[in-house]
Amino acid sequence: MFRRVLCAVDRSEATAKVLRHAAGIAAAVGARWTVVHVSHEPPTAVREDEWRRLVADAVPYGAAYVPQPDLQIVTGPAANAILAQADHMHADLIVCGARGRGPVAGWLLGSTSRALVQAASRPVLVIPCSDIDIVTLADARAELHFGAVVAAVDFGEYNPVQLQLASGMA
């Protein structure tokens, strides 16, 4: 289903959950994954070490089946930088989080996850800031449990890819 997963993270309280979900999806389907953080500052070894610790903290100890991710710290407008990295690595899926801002704050401040969903040419999985989990990292393997899958399609367009993906997840 997916061979390359891009996990876009910031420094919000949802970061660990987004990392855990991306790691679990990559492990469950045998995909490579890359963690991408958009920064206003150039990457340094210290910042890369900080992100590597965050990834290690998000994955349970002993879950050796979870592949080690590549780490990219990029600069630029967040959605554009994430989409450019997804194109560069030929990502099959982008995983990101939603901060759960209200509609007015989202409209005033903008929303990276909304921009990704609108502009991406590949599937985007937005992890909500709720208690819902679609991934369980067990001792020996990752388990996916999507539950109900909703496929948003435009009846004015041809949608076989969206429907095939939703069918596969369901």
C-alpha atoms as a printed R data frame, in Angstrom:
    type eleno elety resid chain resno       x      y       z
1   ATOM     1    CA   MET     A     1   0.000  0.000   0.000
2   ATOM     2    CA   PHE     A     2   2.642  2.550   1.083
3   ATOM     3    CA   ARG     A     3   6.390  2.288   0.460
4   ATOM     4    CA   ARG     A     4   7.472  5.710   1.741
5   ATOM     5    CA   VAL     A     5   5.797  7.650   4.561
6   ATOM     6    CA   LEU     A     6   6.586 11.277   5.354
7   ATOM     7    CA   CYS     A     7   5.818 12.353   8.929
8   ATOM     8    CA   ALA     A     8   5.552 16.141   9.267
9   ATOM     9    CA   VAL     A     9   5.954 17.332  12.863
10  ATOM    10    CA   ASP     A    10   6.291 20.547  14.802
11  ATOM    11    CA   ARG     A    11   6.890 21.113  18.499
12  ATOM    12    CA   SER     A    12   3.264 20.829  19.611
13  ATOM    13    CA   GLU     A    13   1.918 18.524  22.291
14  ATOM    14    CA   ALA     A    14   0.636 16.229  19.516
15  ATOM    15    CA   THR     A    15   4.141 15.507  18.169
16  ATOM    16    CA   ALA     A    16   4.637 12.217  20.045
17  ATOM    17    CA   LYS     A    17   1.258 10.916  18.883
18  ATOM    18    CA   VAL     A    18   1.940 11.833  15.252
19  ATOM    19    CA   LEU     A    19   5.394 10.203  15.405
20  ATOM    20    CA   ARG     A    20   3.933  7.031  16.954
21  ATOM    21    CA   HIS     A    21   1.258  6.785  14.272
22  ATOM    22    CA   ALA     A    22   3.707  7.323  11.403
23  ATOM    23    CA   ALA     A    23   6.107  4.767  12.920
24  ATOM    24    CA   GLY     A    24   3.293  2.258  13.356
25  ATOM    25    CA   ILE     A    25   2.005  2.680   9.818
26  ATOM    26    CA   ALA     A    26   5.520  2.332   8.395
27  ATOM    27    CA   ALA     A    27   6.153 -0.780  10.485
28  ATOM    28    CA   ALA     A    28   2.780 -2.370   9.689
29  ATOM    29    CA   VAL     A    29   3.143 -2.014   5.918
30  ATOM    30    CA   GLY     A    30   6.926 -2.401   5.661
31  ATOM    31    CA   ALA     A    31   7.524  1.169   4.511
32  ATOM    32    CA   ARG     A    32  10.478  3.494   4.956
33  ATOM    33    CA   TRP     A    33   9.627  6.681   6.820
34  ATOM    34    CA   THR     A    34  11.064 10.134   7.059
35  ATOM    35    CA   VAL     A    35  10.451 12.674   9.813
36  ATOM    36    CA   VAL     A    36  10.322 16.237   8.496
37  ATOM    37    CA   HIS     A    37  10.419 19.319  10.693
38  ATOM    38    CA   VAL     A    38  10.129 22.777   9.187
39  ATOM    39    CA   SER     A    39  12.284 25.292  11.004
40  ATOM    40    CA   HIS     A    40  13.106 28.976  10.643
41  ATOM    41    CA   GLU     A    41  16.677 28.195  11.641
42  ATOM    42    CA   PRO     A    42  19.217 26.109   9.712
43  ATOM    43    CA   PRO     A    43  19.643 22.505  10.884
44  ATOM    44    CA   THR     A    44  22.323 21.734  13.451
45  ATOM    45    CA   ALA     A    45  23.586 18.508  15.031
46  ATOM    46    CA   VAL     A    46  22.017 19.534  18.359
47  ATOM    47    CA   ARG     A    47  18.574 19.977  16.810
48  ATOM    48    CA   GLU     A    48  18.854 16.682  14.941
49  ATOM    49    CA   ASP     A    49  19.755 14.926  18.207
50  ATOM    50    CA   GLU     A    50  16.716 16.497  19.873
51  ATOM    51    CA   TRP     A    51  14.419 15.177  17.136
52  ATOM    52    CA   ARG     A    52  16.039 11.728  17.253
53  ATOM    53    CA   ARG     A    53  15.286 11.607  21.005
54  ATOM    54    CA   LEU     A    54  11.656 12.601  20.365
55  ATOM    55    CA   VAL     A    55  11.338  9.770  17.831
56  ATOM    56    CA   ALA     A    56  12.927  7.287  20.245
57  ATOM    57    CA   ASP     A    57  10.559  8.419  23.025
58  ATOM    58    CA   ALA     A    58   7.498  7.956  20.781
59  ATOM    59    CA   VAL     A    59   8.328  4.329  19.950
60  ATOM    60    CA   PRO     A    60   8.065  1.790  22.792
61  ATOM    61    CA   TYR     A    61  11.325  0.324  24.016
62  ATOM    62    CA   GLY     A    62  11.977 -3.037  22.421
63  ATOM    63    CA   ALA     A    63   9.892 -2.383  19.297
64  ATOM    64    CA   ALA     A    64  12.785 -3.394  17.054
65  ATOM    65    CA   TYR     A    65  10.383 -4.034  14.163
66  ATOM    66    CA   VAL     A    66   9.915 -0.258  13.759
67  ATOM    67    CA   PRO     A    67  12.386  0.952  11.143
68  ATOM    68    CA   GLN     A    68  14.646  3.881  11.996
69  ATOM    69    CA   PRO     A    69  13.431  6.993  10.184
70  ATOM    70    CA   ASP     A    70  15.409  9.424   8.105
71  ATOM    71    CA   LEU     A    71  15.353 12.919   9.601
72  ATOM    72    CA   GLN     A    72  15.048 16.114   7.574
73  ATOM    73    CA   ILE     A    73  15.004 19.622   8.992
74  ATOM    74    CA   VAL     A    74  13.967 22.015   6.247
75  ATOM    75    CA   THR     A    75  13.241 25.721   6.006
76  ATOM    76    CA   GLY     A    76  10.520 27.714   4.273
77  ATOM    77    CA   PRO     A    77   6.765 28.102   4.497
78  ATOM    78    CA   ALA     A    78   5.610 24.941   6.269
79  ATOM    79    CA   ALA     A    79   3.139 23.430   3.791
80  ATOM    80    CA   ASN     A    80   5.303 24.240   0.755
81  ATOM    81    CA   ALA     A    81   8.438 22.816   2.399
82  ATOM    82    CA   ILE     A    82   6.624 19.615   3.429
83  ATOM    83    CA   LEU     A    83   5.129 19.137  -0.046
84  ATOM    84    CA   ALA     A    84   8.517 19.747  -1.687
85  ATOM    85    CA   GLN     A    85  10.106 17.127   0.598
86  ATOM    86    CA   ALA     A    86   7.262 14.690  -0.160
87  ATOM    87    CA   ASP     A    87   7.892 15.183  -3.885
88  ATOM    88    CA   HIS     A    88  11.653 14.815  -3.421
89  ATOM    89    CA   MET     A    89  11.360 11.505  -1.542
90  ATOM    90    CA   HIS     A    90   8.406 10.231  -3.628
91  ATOM    91    CA   ALA     A    91   6.286  9.802  -0.494
92  ATOM    92    CA   ASP     A    92   3.172  7.672  -0.820
93  ATOM    93    CA   LEU     A    93   1.600  9.120   2.342
94  ATOM    94    CA   ILE     A    94   1.982 12.290   4.418
95  ATOM    95    CA   VAL     A    95   1.159 11.984   8.122
96  ATOM    96    CA   CYS     A    96   0.660 15.196  10.104
97  ATOM    97    CA   GLY     A    97  -1.210 16.394  13.166
98  ATOM    98    CA   ALA     A    98  -4.056 18.786  13.797
99  ATOM    99    CA   ARG     A    99  -3.757 21.177  16.680
100 ATOM   100    CA   GLY     A   100  -7.476 21.403  17.268
101 ATOM   101    CA   ARG     A   101  -7.762 25.148  16.955
102 ATOM   102    CA   GLY     A   102 -11.220 26.566  16.554
103 ATOM   103    CA   PRO     A   103 -12.471 27.734  13.157
104 ATOM   104    CA   VAL     A   104 -11.725 31.420  13.786
105 ATOM   105    CA   ALA     A   105  -8.155 30.769  14.975
106 ATOM   106    CA   GLY     A   106  -7.592 28.390  12.060
107 ATOM   107    CA   TRP     A   107  -8.839 31.013   9.638
108 ATOM   108    CA   LEU     A   108  -6.751 33.802  11.166
109 ATOM   109    CA   LEU     A   109  -3.571 31.817  11.729
110 ATOM   110    CA   GLY     A   110  -3.778 29.409   8.831
111 ATOM   111    CA   SER     A   111  -3.436 25.690   9.093
112 ATOM   112    CA   THR     A   112  -0.590 23.604   7.756
113 ATOM   113    CA   SER     A   113  -2.649 20.409   7.837
114 ATOM   114    CA   ARG     A   114  -5.482 22.080   5.918
115 ATOM   115    CA   ALA     A   115  -3.019 23.438   3.342
116 ATOM   116    CA   LEU     A   116  -1.480 19.964   2.949
117 ATOM   117    CA   VAL     A   117  -4.870 18.314   2.410
118 ATOM   118    CA   GLN     A   118  -5.831 20.932  -0.178
119 ATOM   119    CA   ALA     A   119  -2.565 21.012  -2.136
120 ATOM   120    CA   ALA     A   120  -1.101 17.496  -1.843
121 ATOM   121    CA   SER     A   121  -1.030 15.155  -4.823
122 ATOM   122    CA   ARG     A   122  -0.825 12.131  -2.500
123 ATOM   123    CA   PRO     A   123  -2.848 10.916   0.513
124 ATOM   124    CA   VAL     A   124  -2.594 12.943   3.721
125 ATOM   125    CA   LEU     A   125  -3.469 11.384   7.077
126 ATOM   126    CA   VAL     A   126  -4.269 14.035   9.676
127 ATOM   127    CA   ILE     A   127  -3.977 12.711  13.219
128 ATOM   128    CA   PRO     A   128  -6.537 14.497  15.420
129 ATOM   129    CA   CYS     A   129  -5.633 15.810  18.856
130 ATOM   130    CA   SER     A   130  -8.199 13.487  20.434
131 ATOM   131    CA   ASP     A   131  -7.843 10.221  22.321
132 ATOM   132    CA   ILE     A   132  -8.475  8.196  19.156
133 ATOM   133    CA   ASP     A   133  -5.584  5.974  18.057
134 ATOM   134    CA   ILE     A   134  -5.439  4.047  14.790
135 ATOM   135    CA   VAL     A   135  -2.117  2.380  15.576
136 ATOM   136    CA   THR     A   136  -1.059  0.100  18.398
137 ATOM   137    CA   LEU     A   137   2.646 -0.620  18.786
138 ATOM   138    CA   ALA     A   138   2.566 -4.064  20.411
139 ATOM   139    CA   ASP     A   139   5.589 -6.073  21.554
140 ATOM   140    CA   ALA     A   140   6.094 -7.908  18.276
141 ATOM   141    CA   ARG     A   141   4.299 -5.867  15.627
142 ATOM   142    CA   ALA     A   142   2.307 -2.774  14.801
143 ATOM   143    CA   GLU     A   143  -1.439 -3.166  14.482
144 ATOM   144    CA   LEU     A   144  -3.616 -0.832  12.433
145 ATOM   145    CA   HIS     A   145  -7.250 -0.371  13.376
146 ATOM   146    CA   PHE     A   146  -8.735  2.377  11.274
147 ATOM   147    CA   GLY     A   147 -12.351  1.735  12.216
148 ATOM   148    CA   ALA     A   148 -14.785  3.451   9.857
149 ATOM   149    CA   VAL     A   149 -13.130  4.951   6.790
150 ATOM   150    CA   VAL     A   150 -14.690  7.971   5.101
151 ATOM   151    CA   ALA     A   151 -13.665  8.740   1.527
152 ATOM   152    CA   ALA     A   152 -14.359 12.332   0.533
153 ATOM   153    CA   VAL     A   153 -14.791 12.437  -3.230
154 ATOM   154    CA   ASP     A   154 -15.874 15.037  -5.735
155 ATOM   155    CA   PHE     A   155 -18.606 13.577  -7.921
156 ATOM   156    CA   GLY     A   156 -17.538 15.966 -10.685
157 ATOM   157    CA   GLU     A   157 -14.174 14.197 -10.907
158 ATOM   158    CA   TYR     A   158 -12.922 10.677 -11.488
159 ATOM   159    CA   ASN     A   159 -11.871  9.226  -8.092
160 ATOM   160    CA   PRO     A   160 -10.586  5.639  -8.446
161 ATOM   161    CA   VAL     A   161  -7.380  6.236  -6.448
162 ATOM   162    CA   GLN     A   162  -9.213  7.717  -3.459
163 ATOM   163    CA   LEU     A   163 -11.786  4.936  -3.462
164 ATOM   164    CA   GLN     A   164  -9.164  2.188  -3.845
165 ATOM   165    CA   LEU     A   165  -7.134  3.604  -0.935
166 ATOM   166    CA   ALA     A   166 -10.212  3.910   1.300
167 ATOM   167    CA   SER     A   167 -11.274  0.384   0.375
168 ATOM   168    CA   GLY     A   168  -7.824 -0.986   1.219
169 ATOM   169    CA   MET     A   169  -7.837  0.707   4.618
170 ATOM   170    CA   ALA     A   170 -11.354 -0.442   5.437
